[in-house]
Amino acid sequence: QILINLLSNAIKFTESGAIKLMVKCDETLSQVQFFISDTGCGINEDQLALIRKPFIQLDTSPDSRRPGTGLGLAICDNLVKSMQGRMDIKSCKGTGTTVTVTLPMPVSGDGTPPPIRA
């Protein structure tokens, strides 16, 4: 869900240019990082804290070509926090945005991932 929401936002706000997804694990496999970068419209620095809040949309004009509810990033932020992770957003208006999600990957004593809890 996290990747779907972040990639959907990148697609929605990038009219031309590129969208990149990179996945990286550290050497000990104790964490995984996802980097989603786009060359879209970008976000002003003073608005970065706002976009993590539910129902916040920066473009509220009636003729907006970017429909949505303003829940995507709030959902991502809550999911990442519930997994004891971190979501960092760096953006520059007119240049693009990079979202970095860092999630712990607990490993059991024998090196296998623990079972997934429902």
mmCIF file of C-alpha atoms in Angstrom:
data_model
loop_
_atom_site.group_PDB
_atom_site.id
_atom_site.type_symbol
_atom_site.label_atom_id
_atom_site.label_comp_id
_atom_site.label_asym_id
_atom_site.label_seq_id
_atom_site.Cartn_x
_atom_site.Cartn_y
_atom_site.Cartn_z
ATOM 1 C CA GLN A 1 0.000 0.000 0.000
ATOM 2 C CA ILE A 2 2.858 2.360 0.805
ATOM 3 C CA LEU A 3 4.509 1.927 -2.586
ATOM 4 C CA ILE A 4 1.189 2.108 -4.436
ATOM 5 C CA ASN A 5 0.305 5.421 -2.770
ATOM 6 C CA LEU A 6 3.749 6.957 -3.265
ATOM 7 C CA LEU A 7 4.034 5.877 -6.902
ATOM 8 C CA SER A 8 0.474 7.069 -7.590
ATOM 9 C CA ASN A 9 1.386 10.504 -6.240
ATOM 10 C CA ALA A 10 4.560 10.599 -8.324
ATOM 11 C CA ILE A 11 2.576 9.741 -11.451
ATOM 12 C CA LYS A 12 -0.167 12.237 -10.626
ATOM 13 C CA PHE A 13 2.223 15.155 -10.108
ATOM 14 C CA THR A 14 4.764 14.437 -12.877
ATOM 15 C CA GLU A 15 3.527 15.693 -16.235
ATOM 16 C CA SER A 16 6.892 15.156 -17.936
ATOM 17 C CA GLY A 17 10.288 13.858 -16.981
ATOM 18 C CA ALA A 18 10.970 10.747 -14.956
ATOM 19 C CA ILE A 19 9.848 8.716 -11.976
ATOM 20 C CA LYS A 20 12.377 6.405 -10.340
ATOM 21 C CA LEU A 21 11.953 3.659 -7.767
ATOM 22 C CA MET A 22 15.054 2.308 -6.059
ATOM 23 C CA VAL A 23 15.152 -0.367 -3.354
ATOM 24 C CA LYS A 24 18.167 -0.841 -1.104
ATOM 25 C CA CYS A 25 18.953 -3.273 1.729
ATOM 26 C CA ASP A 26 21.803 -2.775 4.119
ATOM 27 C CA GLU A 27 24.522 -5.441 4.356
ATOM 28 C CA THR A 28 23.085 -6.987 7.510
ATOM 29 C CA LEU A 29 19.568 -7.100 6.020
ATOM 30 C CA SER A 30 18.335 -5.267 9.107
ATOM 31 C CA GLN A 31 16.510 -2.600 7.107
ATOM 32 C CA VAL A 32 15.159 -1.900 3.653
ATOM 33 C CA GLN A 33 14.856 1.507 1.998
ATOM 34 C CA PHE A 34 12.602 2.591 -0.831
ATOM 35 C CA PHE A 35 13.422 5.760 -2.757
ATOM 36 C CA ILE A 36 10.713 7.236 -5.003
ATOM 37 C CA SER A 37 11.931 10.243 -6.995
ATOM 38 C CA ASP A 38 10.097 12.314 -9.565
ATOM 39 C CA THR A 39 10.656 15.398 -11.670
ATOM 40 C CA GLY A 40 7.170 16.685 -10.961
ATOM 41 C CA CYS A 41 5.901 20.016 -9.703
ATOM 42 C CA GLY A 42 7.537 19.716 -6.274
ATOM 43 C CA ILE A 43 6.369 21.120 -2.949
ATOM 44 C CA ASN A 44 7.354 24.272 -1.085
ATOM 45 C CA GLU A 45 9.407 23.540 2.023
ATOM 46 C CA ASP A 46 6.874 25.271 4.283
ATOM 47 C CA GLN A 47 4.145 22.903 3.045
ATOM 48 C CA LEU A 48 5.999 19.623 3.612
ATOM 49 C CA ALA A 49 4.662 19.151 7.158
ATOM 50 C CA LEU A 50 1.100 19.786 5.983
ATOM 51 C CA ILE A 51 0.983 17.015 3.391
ATOM 52 C CA ARG A 52 1.295 14.290 6.043
ATOM 53 C CA LYS A 53 -2.027 15.349 7.566
ATOM 54 C CA PRO A 54 -5.277 13.677 6.444
ATOM 55 C CA PHE A 55 -7.436 15.454 3.867
ATOM 56 C CA ILE A 56 -4.805 18.099 3.071
ATOM 57 C CA GLN A 57 -4.568 18.999 -0.600
ATOM 58 C CA LEU A 58 -2.210 21.713 -1.740
ATOM 59 C CA ASP A 59 -4.029 22.303 -5.049
ATOM 60 C CA THR A 60 -7.637 22.979 -4.094
ATOM 61 C CA SER A 61 -8.658 24.885 -7.202
ATOM 62 C CA PRO A 62 -11.924 23.677 -8.769
ATOM 63 C CA ASP A 63 -10.225 23.096 -12.137
ATOM 64 C CA SER A 64 -7.449 20.949 -10.649
ATOM 65 C CA ARG A 65 -6.342 18.111 -12.907
ATOM 66 C CA ARG A 66 -5.163 16.195 -9.845
ATOM 67 C CA PRO A 67 -8.195 14.703 -8.131
ATOM 68 C CA GLY A 68 -7.787 13.041 -4.770
ATOM 69 C CA THR A 69 -8.834 13.025 -1.146
ATOM 70 C CA GLY A 70 -5.569 14.084 0.463
ATOM 71 C CA LEU A 71 -5.228 10.763 2.271
ATOM 72 C CA GLY A 72 -2.400 9.049 0.360
ATOM 73 C CA LEU A 73 0.603 10.462 2.221
ATOM 74 C CA ALA A 74 -1.193 10.410 5.577
ATOM 75 C CA ILE A 75 -1.889 6.693 5.103
ATOM 76 C CA CYS A 76 1.730 6.083 4.088
ATOM 77 C CA ASP A 77 3.030 7.985 7.097
ATOM 78 C CA ASN A 78 0.809 6.023 9.506
ATOM 79 C CA LEU A 79 1.678 2.653 7.935
ATOM 80 C CA VAL A 80 5.399 3.406 8.038
ATOM 81 C CA LYS A 81 5.202 4.505 11.688
ATOM 82 C CA SER A 82 3.194 1.390 12.606
ATOM 83 C CA MET A 83 6.083 -0.676 11.202
ATOM 84 C CA GLN A 84 8.605 1.334 13.307
ATOM 85 C CA GLY A 85 9.916 2.946 10.137
ATOM 86 C CA ARG A 86 10.558 6.441 8.889
ATOM 87 C CA MET A 87 9.365 8.404 5.866
ATOM 88 C CA ASP A 88 11.426 11.400 4.749
ATOM 89 C CA ILE A 89 10.260 13.803 2.060
ATOM 90 C CA LYS A 90 12.603 16.173 0.242
ATOM 91 C CA SER A 91 11.184 18.452 -2.393
ATOM 92 C CA CYS A 92 11.877 21.574 -4.365
ATOM 93 C CA LYS A 93 9.066 23.527 -5.997
ATOM 94 C CA GLY A 94 9.323 23.179 -9.765
ATOM 95 C CA THR A 95 12.032 20.512 -9.600
ATOM 96 C CA GLY A 96 10.552 17.396 -8.041
ATOM 97 C CA THR A 97 10.276 15.271 -4.942
ATOM 98 C CA THR A 98 12.091 12.339 -3.367
ATOM 99 C CA VAL A 99 10.400 10.222 -0.717
ATOM 100 C CA THR A 100 12.584 7.841 1.266
ATOM 101 C CA VAL A 101 10.930 5.093 3.298
ATOM 102 C CA THR A 102 13.127 3.183 5.741
ATOM 103 C CA LEU A 103 11.693 0.041 7.318
ATOM 104 C CA PRO A 104 13.310 -2.359 9.777
ATOM 105 C CA MET A 105 13.591 -5.972 8.628
ATOM 106 C CA PRO A 106 13.810 -8.096 11.753
ATOM 107 C CA VAL A 107 15.715 -11.332 11.219
ATOM 108 C CA SER A 108 15.526 -14.367 13.504
ATOM 109 C CA GLY A 109 18.594 -16.074 14.978
ATOM 110 C CA ASP A 110 18.916 -18.484 12.036
ATOM 111 C CA GLY A 111 18.856 -15.661 9.496
ATOM 112 C CA THR A 112 15.309 -16.210 8.277
ATOM 113 C CA PRO A 113 12.664 -13.507 8.457
ATOM 114 C CA PRO A 114 10.177 -13.967 11.294
ATOM 115 C CA PRO A 115 6.661 -15.129 10.418
ATOM 116 C CA ILE A 116 4.225 -12.421 9.393
ATOM 117 C CA ARG A 117 1.640 -11.673 12.049
ATOM 118 C CA ALA A 118 -1.940 -11.053 10.976
#
